[in-house]
Amino acid sequence: VQLVESGGGLVQAGGSLRLSCAASGFNADNYDIGWFRQAPGKEREGVSCLSTRYGVELYAESVKGRFTISSDSTSDNTKKTVYLQMNDLKPEDTAVYYCAVGAVWALRGSDLSASVDHWGKGTLVTVAS
């Protein structure tokens, strides 16, 4: 499985960025794909998940209404590009964002968690106040 993120950068508070994850080598019939992030000095946290198996999108409460996950349309079930559109960015969104593939994702209260089988290397998002 290969996961390659892009699209990170520096943006002013209130601005937007779109992250991309080029994913290949996994079977979307058995795995879902999404995003985690890790801010300096904090634990890695789930951000969003796109499940084509179940036809749902999951979001952590902290990003709901501001972030949107989507993917390109392709007939190849082992290759896709997943996007994370991030609007109304806040300084607390500053983090390294990781693309992740896992078989189990779950929303527990306001938090999104997953049993991640594969990680990308991450892309840095910095939101200036």
Coordinates of N, CA and C in Angstrom, one line a residue:
V1 N 0.8 -1.2 0.0 CA 0.0 0.0 0.0 C 0.9 1.2 0.0
Q2 N 0.6 2.2 -0.9 CA 1.3 3.4 -0.9 C 0.3 4.6 -0.7
L3 N 0.7 5.5 0.2 CA -0.2 6.7 0.5 C 0.7 7.9 0.4
V4 N 0.4 8.8 -0.5 CA 1.3 10.0 -0.7 C 0.4 11.2 -0.6
E5 N 0.7 12.0 0.5 CA -0.1 13.2 0.7 C 0.6 14.4 0.0
S6 N -0.2 15.4 -0.3 CA 0.2 16.6 -0.8 C -0.8 17.7 -0.5
G7 N -0.4 19.0 -0.7 CA -1.3 20.1 -0.5 C -1.1 20.9 0.8
G8 N -0.3 20.5 1.7 CA -0.1 21.2 2.9 C 0.6 22.6 2.6
G9 N 0.6 23.4 3.6 CA 1.3 24.7 3.4 C 0.9 25.7 4.5
L10 N 1.2 26.9 4.3 CA 1.0 28.0 5.3 C -0.2 28.8 4.8
V11 N -1.2 29.0 5.7 CA -2.4 29.8 5.3 C -2.8 30.6 6.5
Q12 N -3.4 31.7 6.2 CA -3.9 32.6 7.3 C -5.2 32.0 7.9
A13 N -5.5 32.3 9.1 CA -6.7 31.9 9.8 C -7.9 32.4 8.9
G14 N -8.9 31.5 8.8 CA -10.0 31.8 8.0 C -9.9 31.3 6.5
G15 N -8.7 30.9 6.2 CA -8.4 30.5 4.8 C -8.7 29.1 4.6
S16 N -8.4 28.6 3.4 CA -8.7 27.2 3.0 C -7.5 26.5 2.4
L17 N -7.5 25.2 2.5 CA -6.5 24.4 1.8 C -7.2 23.1 1.4
R18 N -6.7 22.4 0.4 CA -7.1 21.1 0.0 C -6.0 20.1 0.0
L19 N -6.1 19.2 0.8 CA -5.1 18.1 0.9 C -5.5 17.0 -0.1
S20 N -4.5 16.3 -0.6 CA -4.7 15.1 -1.5 C -3.9 14.0 -0.9
C21 N -4.5 12.8 -1.1 CA -3.8 11.6 -0.8 C -3.9 10.6 -2.0
A22 N -2.8 10.3 -2.6 CA -2.8 9.4 -3.7 C -2.6 8.0 -3.1
A23 N -3.6 7.2 -3.2 CA -3.6 5.9 -2.5 C -3.6 4.8 -3.6
S24 N -2.8 3.7 -3.3 CA -2.8 2.6 -4.2 C -2.4 1.3 -3.5
G25 N -2.8 0.2 -4.0 CA -2.5 -1.1 -3.5 C -3.3 -1.6 -2.4
F26 N -4.5 -0.9 -2.1 CA -5.4 -1.5 -1.1 C -6.7 -1.7 -1.7
N27 N -7.5 -2.6 -1.1 CA -8.8 -3.0 -1.6 C -9.9 -2.2 -0.8
A28 N -10.6 -1.3 -1.5 CA -11.6 -0.5 -0.9 C -12.8 -1.3 -0.5
D29 N -12.9 -2.6 -0.9 CA -14.0 -3.5 -0.4 C -13.7 -3.9 1.0
N30 N -12.5 -3.8 1.5 CA -12.1 -4.3 2.8 C -11.6 -3.2 3.7
Y31 N -11.2 -2.1 3.2 CA -10.6 -1.0 4.0 C -11.2 0.3 3.6
D32 N -11.2 1.2 4.6 CA -11.6 2.6 4.4 C -10.4 3.5 4.6
I33 N -10.5 4.7 4.0 CA -9.4 5.6 4.0 C -9.8 6.9 4.6
G34 N -8.8 7.6 5.3 CA -9.1 8.8 5.9 C -7.9 9.6 6.3
W35 N -8.1 10.5 7.2 CA -7.1 11.5 7.6 C -7.0 11.5 9.2
F36 N -5.7 11.6 9.6 CA -5.4 11.9 11.0 C -4.5 13.1 11.0
R37 N -4.4 13.7 12.1 CA -3.4 14.8 12.3 C -2.7 14.8 13.6
Q38 N -1.6 15.4 13.7 CA -0.8 15.4 14.9 C -0.2 16.8 15.1
A39 N -0.7 17.5 16.1 CA -0.1 18.8 16.4 C 1.1 18.7 17.3
P40 N 1.9 19.7 17.3 CA 3.1 19.6 18.1 C 2.8 19.4 19.6
G41 N 3.4 18.4 20.2 CA 3.2 18.1 21.6 C 1.9 17.4 21.9
K42 N 1.2 17.0 20.9 CA -0.1 16.3 21.1 C -0.2 15.0 20.5
E43 N -1.1 14.2 20.9 CA -1.3 12.8 20.3 C -2.0 13.0 18.9
R44 N -1.7 11.9 18.1 CA -2.3 11.9 16.8 C -3.8 11.7 17.0
E45 N -4.6 12.4 16.2 CA -6.1 12.3 16.3 C -6.8 12.1 15.0
G46 N -7.8 11.4 15.0 CA -8.6 11.2 13.7 C -9.3 12.4 13.3
V47 N -9.3 12.7 12.0 CA -10.0 13.9 11.5 C -11.2 13.5 10.7
S48 N -11.1 12.6 9.7 CA -12.2 12.3 8.8 C -11.9 10.9 8.2
C49 N -13.0 10.3 7.8 CA -12.9 9.0 7.1 C -13.9 8.9 6.0
L50 N -13.6 8.3 4.9 CA -14.5 8.1 3.8 C -14.6 6.6 3.6
S51 N -15.8 6.1 3.8 CA -16.1 4.6 3.6 C -16.9 4.4 2.4
T52 N -16.3 3.8 1.4 CA -17.1 3.4 0.2 C -17.8 2.1 0.5
R53 N -17.3 1.4 1.5 CA -18.0 0.1 1.8 C -19.4 0.4 2.3
Y54 N -19.5 1.4 3.2 CA -20.7 1.7 3.9 C -21.4 3.0 3.4
G55 N -20.7 3.7 2.5 CA -21.3 4.9 1.9 C -21.5 6.0 2.9
V56 N -20.5 6.2 3.8 CA -20.6 7.2 4.8 C -19.3 8.0 4.9
E57 N -19.4 9.2 5.5 CA -18.3 10.0 5.8 C -18.4 10.3 7.3
L58 N -17.2 10.2 7.9 CA -17.2 10.5 9.4 C -16.2 11.7 9.6
Y59 N -16.6 12.5 10.6 CA -15.8 13.6 11.0 C -15.7 13.8 12.5
A60 N -14.5 14.1 12.9 CA -14.3 14.5 14.3 C -15.1 15.8 14.5
E61 N -15.6 16.0 15.7 CA -16.5 17.1 16.1 C -15.7 18.4 15.8
S62 N -14.4 18.4 16.0 CA -13.6 19.6 15.9 C -13.5 20.2 14.5
V63 N -13.8 19.3 13.5 CA -13.7 19.8 12.1 C -15.1 19.7 11.4
K64 N -16.1 19.2 12.0 CA -17.4 19.0 11.3 C -17.9 20.4 10.9
G65 N -18.4 20.4 9.6 CA -18.9 21.7 9.1 C -17.9 22.6 8.4
R66 N -16.6 22.3 8.7 CA -15.5 23.0 8.1 C -14.7 22.2 7.1
F67 N -14.5 20.9 7.3 CA -13.8 20.0 6.5 C -14.7 19.1 5.7
T68 N -14.3 18.8 4.5 CA -15.1 17.8 3.7 C -14.1 16.8 3.0
I69 N -14.5 15.6 3.2 CA -13.7 14.5 2.6 C -14.4 14.0 1.3
S70 N -13.6 13.7 0.3 CA -14.1 13.2 -1.0 C -13.1 12.4 -1.7
S71 N -13.5 11.8 -2.8 CA -12.5 11.0 -3.6 C -12.9 11.1 -5.0
D72 N -11.9 10.8 -5.9 CA -12.2 10.8 -7.3 C -13.0 9.6 -7.7
S73 N -13.6 9.6 -8.8 CA -14.3 8.5 -9.3 C -13.5 7.6 -10.2
T74 N -13.3 6.4 -9.8 CA -12.5 5.4 -10.6 C -13.1 4.0 -10.5
S75 N -12.9 3.3 -11.5 CA -13.4 1.9 -11.5 C -12.4 1.0 -10.9
D76 N -11.2 1.5 -10.7 CA -10.1 0.7 -10.1 C -10.3 0.7 -8.6
N77 N -10.7 -0.4 -8.0 CA -11.0 -0.4 -6.5 C -9.7 -0.4 -5.7
T78 N -8.6 -0.5 -6.3 CA -7.3 -0.5 -5.5 C -6.5 0.8 -5.6
K79 N -7.1 1.8 -6.3 CA -6.4 3.0 -6.5 C -7.4 4.2 -6.5
K80 N -7.1 5.2 -5.6 CA -7.9 6.3 -5.6 C -7.2 7.5 -5.0
T81 N -7.7 8.7 -5.3 CA -7.2 9.9 -4.7 C -8.3 10.4 -3.8
V82 N -7.9 10.7 -2.5 CA -8.8 11.2 -1.5 C -8.4 12.6 -1.2
Y83 N -9.4 13.4 -1.1 CA -9.2 14.8 -0.8 C -9.8 15.2 0.6
L84 N -9.1 16.2 1.2 CA -9.7 16.8 2.4 C -9.7 18.3 2.2
Q85 N -10.9 18.8 1.9 CA -11.1 20.2 1.7 C -11.3 20.9 3.1
M86 N -10.4 21.8 3.4 CA -10.4 22.4 4.8 C -10.7 23.9 4.6
N87 N -11.8 24.3 5.1 CA -12.3 25.7 5.1 C -12.3 26.3 6.5
D88 N -12.3 27.6 6.5 CA -12.3 28.3 7.8 C -11.3 27.8 8.8
L89 N -10.1 27.7 8.3 CA -9.0 27.1 9.1 C -8.7 28.0 10.3
K90 N -8.3 27.3 11.4 CA -8.0 28.0 12.7 C -6.6 27.6 13.1
P91 N -6.0 28.4 13.9 CA -4.6 28.1 14.3 C -4.5 26.7 15.0
E92 N -5.6 26.3 15.6 CA -5.5 25.0 16.3 C -5.6 23.8 15.3
D93 N -5.8 24.1 14.0 CA -5.8 23.1 13.0 C -4.3 22.9 12.5
T94 N -3.4 23.6 13.0 CA -2.0 23.4 12.7 C -1.5 22.1 13.1
A95 N -1.0 21.3 12.2 CA -0.6 19.9 12.5 C 0.0 19.3 11.2
V96 N 0.6 18.2 11.4 CA 1.0 17.3 10.3 C -0.2 16.4 10.0
Y97 N -0.7 16.4 8.8 CA -1.9 15.6 8.4 C -1.4 14.3 7.7
Y98 N -1.9 13.2 8.2 CA -1.5 11.9 7.7 C -2.7 11.2 7.0
C99 N -2.5 10.7 5.8 CA -3.5 9.8 5.2 C -3.3 8.4 5.8
A100 N -4.4 7.7 6.0 CA -4.4 6.4 6.7 C -5.4 5.5 6.1
V101 N -5.1 4.2 6.1 CA -6.0 3.2 5.6 C -6.1 2.2 6.7
G102 N -7.4 1.8 7.0 CA -7.7 0.9 8.1 C -9.0 0.2 7.9
A103 N -9.1 -1.0 8.5 CA -10.3 -1.8 8.3 C -11.4 -1.3 9.3
V104 N -11.1 -0.7 10.4 CA -12.1 -0.3 11.3 C -11.9 1.2 11.7
W105 N -13.0 1.9 11.5 CA -13.0 3.3 11.9 C -14.3 3.5 12.8
A106 N -14.2 4.3 13.8 CA -15.3 4.5 14.6 C -15.4 5.9 15.2
L107 N -16.6 6.4 15.3 CA -16.8 7.7 15.9 C -17.3 7.5 17.3
R108 N -16.6 7.9 18.3 CA -17.0 7.7 19.7 C -17.1 9.1 20.3
G109 N -18.3 9.5 20.5 CA -18.5 10.9 21.0 C -18.1 11.8 20.0
S110 N -17.2 12.7 20.3 CA -16.7 13.7 19.4 C -15.4 13.3 18.7
D111 N -14.9 12.1 19.1 CA -13.6 11.7 18.6 C -13.7 10.6 17.5
L112 N -12.8 10.6 16.5 CA -12.8 9.6 15.5 C -11.5 8.8 15.7
S113 N -11.7 7.5 15.8 CA -10.6 6.6 16.0 C -10.6 5.5 14.9
A114 N -9.4 4.8 14.8 CA -9.3 3.8 13.7 C -8.2 2.8 14.1
S115 N -8.4 1.6 13.6 CA -7.3 0.7 13.6 C -6.6 0.8 12.3
V116 N -5.5 1.5 12.3 CA -4.8 1.9 11.1 C -3.8 0.8 10.7
D117 N -3.9 0.4 9.4 CA -3.0 -0.6 8.9 C -1.8 0.1 8.1
H118 N -2.1 1.2 7.5 CA -1.0 1.9 6.7 C -1.1 3.4 6.9
W119 N 0.0 4.0 7.0 CA 0.1 5.5 7.1 C 0.9 6.1 6.0
G120 N 0.5 7.3 5.6 CA 1.3 8.1 4.7 C 2.4 8.8 5.5
K121 N 3.3 9.5 4.9 CA 4.4 10.2 5.6 C 3.9 11.6 6.1
G122 N 2.8 12.1 5.7 CA 2.3 13.3 6.2 C 2.6 14.5 5.4
T123 N 1.8 15.6 5.6 CA 2.0 16.9 5.0 C 1.6 17.9 6.1
L124 N 2.5 19.0 6.2 CA 2.3 19.9 7.2 C 1.4 21.1 6.8
V125 N 0.5 21.3 7.7 CA -0.5 22.5 7.6 C -0.2 23.4 8.7
T126 N 0.1 24.7 8.4 CA 0.3 25.7 9.4 C -0.7 26.8 9.2
V127 N -1.4 27.1 10.2 CA -2.4 28.2 10.1 C -2.0 29.3 11.0
A128 N -1.7 30.5 10.4 CA -1.2 31.6 11.1 C -2.4 32.5 11.6
S129 N -2.3 33.0 12.8 CA -3.3 33.8 13.4 C -3.2 35.3 12.9

